[in-house]
PDB file of C-alpha atoms in Angstrom:
ATOM      1  CA  UNK A   1     -71.352 125.354 240.649  1.00 59.00           C
ATOM      2  CA  UNK A   2     -70.504 122.760 238.008  1.00 77.00           C
ATOM      3  CA  UNK A   3     -69.727 119.822 240.307  1.00 92.00           C
ATOM      4  CA  UNK A   4     -72.395 117.114 240.551  1.00 95.00           C
ATOM      5  CA  UNK A   5     -73.880 115.973 243.859  1.00 95.00           C
ATOM      6  CA  UNK A   6     -74.379 112.315 244.768  1.00 97.00           C
ATOM      7  CA  UNK A   7     -77.055 110.977 247.077  1.00 97.00           C
ATOM      8  CA  UNK A   8     -78.710 107.704 248.002  1.00 98.00           C
ATOM      9  CA  UNK A   9     -75.863 105.970 249.772  1.00 98.00           C
ATOM     10  CA  UNK A  10     -76.285 104.158 253.041  1.00 98.00           C
ATOM     11  CA  UNK A  11     -75.910 100.865 254.853  1.00 98.00           C
ATOM     12  CA  UNK A  12     -77.555  97.691 253.638  1.00 98.00           C
ATOM     13  CA  UNK A  13     -77.207  93.969 254.207  1.00 98.00           C
ATOM     14  CA  UNK A  14     -75.831  91.672 251.556  1.00 98.00           C
ATOM     15  CA  UNK A  15     -78.413  90.952 248.902  1.00 98.00           C
ATOM     16  CA  UNK A  16     -80.106  94.299 249.336  1.00 98.00           C
ATOM     17  CA  UNK A  17     -80.478  97.180 246.919  1.00 98.00           C
ATOM     18  CA  UNK A  18     -79.723 100.871 246.738  1.00 98.00           C
ATOM     19  CA  UNK A  19     -80.255 103.526 244.113  1.00 98.00           C
ATOM     20  CA  UNK A  20     -77.734 106.294 243.845  1.00 98.00           C
ATOM     21  CA  UNK A  21     -78.539 109.609 242.237  1.00 98.00           C
ATOM     22  CA  UNK A  22     -76.216 112.168 240.725  1.00 97.00           C
ATOM     23  CA  UNK A  23     -77.673 115.617 240.236  1.00 95.00           C
ATOM     24  CA  UNK A  24     -75.787 117.976 237.967  1.00 93.00           C
ATOM     25  CA  UNK A  25     -76.172 121.527 236.803  1.00 92.00           C
ATOM     26  CA  UNK A  26     -77.530 122.039 233.328  1.00 90.00           C
ATOM     27  CA  UNK A  27     -74.086 123.151 232.239  1.00 86.00           C
ATOM     28  CA  UNK A  28     -72.309 120.096 233.639  1.00 88.00           C
ATOM     29  CA  UNK A  29     -74.914 117.701 232.320  1.00 87.00           C
ATOM     30  CA  UNK A  30     -74.213 118.794 228.754  1.00 87.00           C
ATOM     31  CA  UNK A  31     -71.395 116.299 228.493  1.00 90.00           C
ATOM     32  CA  UNK A  32     -70.271 113.530 226.194  1.00 91.00           C
ATOM     33  CA  UNK A  33     -70.287 110.869 228.860  1.00 95.00           C
ATOM     34  CA  UNK A  34     -71.004 110.345 232.526  1.00 95.00           C
ATOM     35  CA  UNK A  35     -70.049 107.594 234.891  1.00 96.00           C
ATOM     36  CA  UNK A  36     -70.009 106.080 238.343  1.00 98.00           C
ATOM     37  CA  UNK A  37     -66.800 105.214 240.139  1.00 98.00           C
ATOM     38  CA  UNK A  38     -65.936 103.845 243.536  1.00 98.00           C
ATOM     39  CA  UNK A  39     -63.042 103.714 245.920  1.00 98.00           C
ATOM     40  CA  UNK A  40     -62.842 101.041 248.582  1.00 97.00           C
ATOM     41  CA  UNK A  41     -60.515 101.363 251.583  1.00 92.00           C
ATOM     42  CA  UNK A  42     -56.965 100.572 250.571  1.00 94.00           C
ATOM     43  CA  UNK A  43     -57.782 100.378 246.871  1.00 96.00           C
ATOM     44  CA  UNK A  44     -57.582 102.663 243.885  1.00 96.00           C
ATOM     45  CA  UNK A  45     -60.628 104.349 242.463  1.00 97.00           C
ATOM     46  CA  UNK A  46     -62.201 102.182 239.788  1.00 97.00           C
ATOM     47  CA  UNK A  47     -64.852 102.556 237.144  1.00 98.00           C
ATOM     48  CA  UNK A  48     -68.197 100.947 237.899  1.00 98.00           C
ATOM     49  CA  UNK A  49     -70.521 102.031 235.106  1.00 98.00           C
ATOM     50  CA  UNK A  50     -70.629 104.680 232.413  1.00 97.00           C
ATOM     51  CA  UNK A  51     -73.040 105.950 229.811  1.00 96.00           C
ATOM     52  CA  UNK A  52     -72.794 108.013 226.654  1.00 93.00           C
ATOM     53  CA  UNK A  53     -75.320 110.821 226.604  1.00 82.00           C
ATOM     54  CA  UNK A  54     -76.076 110.467 222.913  1.00 81.00           C
ATOM     55  CA  UNK A  55     -77.577 107.052 222.320  1.00 80.00           C
ATOM     56  CA  UNK A  56     -77.380 105.936 225.920  1.00 86.00           C
ATOM     57  CA  UNK A  57     -74.780 103.227 225.341  1.00 94.00           C
ATOM     58  CA  UNK A  58     -73.701 101.884 228.707  1.00 97.00           C
ATOM     59  CA  UNK A  59     -70.654 100.067 230.040  1.00 97.00           C
ATOM     60  CA  UNK A  60     -70.047  98.090 233.201  1.00 98.00           C
ATOM     61  CA  UNK A  61     -67.175  96.698 235.145  1.00 98.00           C
ATOM     62  CA  UNK A  62     -67.150  92.909 235.194  1.00 98.00           C
ATOM     63  CA  UNK A  63     -67.578  92.907 238.957  1.00 97.00           C
ATOM     64  CA  UNK A  64     -70.987  94.588 238.760  1.00 98.00           C
ATOM     65  CA  UNK A  65     -72.320  93.461 235.401  1.00 98.00           C
ATOM     66  CA  UNK A  66     -75.780  91.991 235.755  1.00 98.00           C
ATOM     67  CA  UNK A  67     -76.292  93.568 239.178  1.00 98.00           C
ATOM     68  CA  UNK A  68     -75.929  97.315 238.575  1.00 98.00           C
ATOM     69  CA  UNK A  69     -77.737  99.457 236.039  1.00 98.00           C
ATOM     70  CA  UNK A  70     -76.856 102.995 235.008  1.00 97.00           C
ATOM     71  CA  UNK A  71     -79.556 105.236 233.624  1.00 95.00           C
ATOM     72  CA  UNK A  72     -80.176 108.883 232.868  1.00 93.00           C
ATOM     73  CA  UNK A  73     -82.978 111.394 233.047  1.00 92.00           C
ATOM     74  CA  UNK A  74     -82.055 114.243 230.770  1.00 89.00           C
ATOM     75  CA  UNK A  75     -85.034 116.310 231.846  1.00 91.00           C
ATOM     76  CA  UNK A  76     -83.809 116.264 235.446  1.00 94.00           C
ATOM     77  CA  UNK A  77     -80.100 116.473 234.641  1.00 93.00           C
ATOM     78  CA  UNK A  78     -79.664 113.368 236.744  1.00 94.00           C
ATOM     79  CA  UNK A  79     -77.830 110.060 236.431  1.00 94.00           C
ATOM     80  CA  UNK A  80     -78.777 107.010 238.473  1.00 97.00           C
ATOM     81  CA  UNK A  81     -77.071 103.830 239.543  1.00 98.00           C
ATOM     82  CA  UNK A  82     -79.415 101.052 240.559  1.00 98.00           C
ATOM     83  CA  UNK A  83     -77.482  98.536 242.631  1.00 98.00           C
ATOM     84  CA  UNK A  84     -79.052  95.144 243.252  1.00 98.00           C
ATOM     85  CA  UNK A  85     -77.774  91.989 244.912  1.00 98.00           C
ATOM     86  CA  UNK A  86     -75.211  94.003 246.800  1.00 98.00           C
ATOM     87  CA  UNK A  87     -72.164  92.257 248.179  1.00 98.00           C
ATOM     88  CA  UNK A  88     -69.760  93.259 250.946  1.00 98.00           C
ATOM     89  CA  UNK A  89     -67.170  93.776 248.216  1.00 97.00           C
ATOM     90  CA  UNK A  90     -69.293  96.653 246.915  1.00 98.00           C
ATOM     91  CA  UNK A  91     -68.579  98.674 250.048  1.00 98.00           C
ATOM     92  CA  UNK A  92     -66.940 101.900 248.918  1.00 98.00           C
ATOM     93  CA  UNK A  93     -67.316 105.600 248.423  1.00 98.00           C
ATOM     94  CA  UNK A  94     -69.185 106.099 245.170  1.00 98.00           C
ATOM     95  CA  UNK A  95     -68.616 109.073 242.909  1.00 98.00           C
ATOM     96  CA  UNK A  96     -70.272 110.316 239.764  1.00 97.00           C
ATOM     97  CA  UNK A  97     -68.423 112.263 237.114  1.00 96.00           C
ATOM     98  CA  UNK A  98     -68.857 113.968 233.766  1.00 95.00           C
ATOM     99  CA  UNK A  99     -66.655 114.668 230.783  1.00 94.00           C
ATOM    100  CA  UNK A 100     -67.572 117.743 228.763  1.00 88.00           C
ATOM    101  CA  UNK A 101     -65.363 117.222 225.754  1.00 89.00           C
ATOM    102  CA  UNK A 102     -64.604 114.376 223.392  1.00 89.00           C
ATOM    103  CA  UNK A 103     -62.326 111.564 224.418  1.00 93.00           C
ATOM    104  CA  UNK A 104     -64.604 109.363 226.507  1.00 94.00           C
ATOM    105  CA  UNK A 105     -62.959 106.131 225.422  1.00 95.00           C
ATOM    106  CA  UNK A 106     -62.396 104.023 227.413  1.00 97.00           C
ATOM    107  CA  UNK A 107     -65.432 105.210 229.373  1.00 96.00           C
ATOM    108  CA  UNK A 108     -64.549 103.381 232.599  1.00 97.00           C
ATOM    109  CA  UNK A 109     -61.171 105.077 232.822  1.00 97.00           C
ATOM    110  CA  UNK A 110     -61.036 107.454 235.781  1.00 96.00           C
ATOM    111  CA  UNK A 111     -58.828 109.797 233.805  1.00 96.00           C
ATOM    112  CA  UNK A 112     -61.526 110.531 231.227  1.00 95.00           C
ATOM    113  CA  UNK A 113     -63.639 112.749 233.460  1.00 95.00           C
ATOM    114  CA  UNK A 114     -63.595 116.447 234.221  1.00 91.00           C
ATOM    115  CA  UNK A 115     -66.143 117.116 236.955  1.00 94.00           C
ATOM    116  CA  UNK A 116     -66.497 114.995 240.066  1.00 96.00           C
ATOM    117  CA  UNK A 117     -68.895 114.925 242.963  1.00 97.00           C
ATOM    118  CA  UNK A 118     -67.797 114.552 246.573  1.00 96.00           C
ATOM    119  CA  UNK A 119     -69.118 111.015 246.844  1.00 97.00           C
ATOM    120  CA  UNK A 120     -71.688 109.044 248.799  1.00 98.00           C
ATOM    121  CA  UNK A 121     -70.820 106.132 251.060  1.00 98.00           C
ATOM    122  CA  UNK A 122     -72.206 102.648 250.431  1.00 98.00           C
ATOM    123  CA  UNK A 123     -71.686 100.024 253.109  1.00 98.00           C
ATOM    124  CA  UNK A 124     -72.779  96.420 252.627  1.00 98.00           C
ATOM    125  CA  UNK A 125     -72.671  94.083 255.602  1.00 98.00           C
ATOM    126  CA  UNK A 126     -72.567  90.301 255.437  1.00 94.00           C
TER     127      UNK A 126
END
């Protein structure tokens, strides 16, 4: 199985924190870039954060910059999304994804990615 698996979602009050994890197979993890995306009810899927495997350069959507942090653990083939100061607007299904070939730019573009997880729900109440 090459699809990643997300975990760590749940319900939290505004101002709280959650850490999402994305576990991938060794094969899938050998990618050029990986990212987190979300889809809120009635909205299109949007990029949240992304990271280039080589060098670890990261990118963030303006809506989450300063609150979310993407990180990677190459030894565990896992990508994380630390979400702090959560807002009700962050409520969405969160997905992680990988791209295994070149062409990661722009890294927050949904269309860049090849392998997607099934998502984990994040609900933030006011």
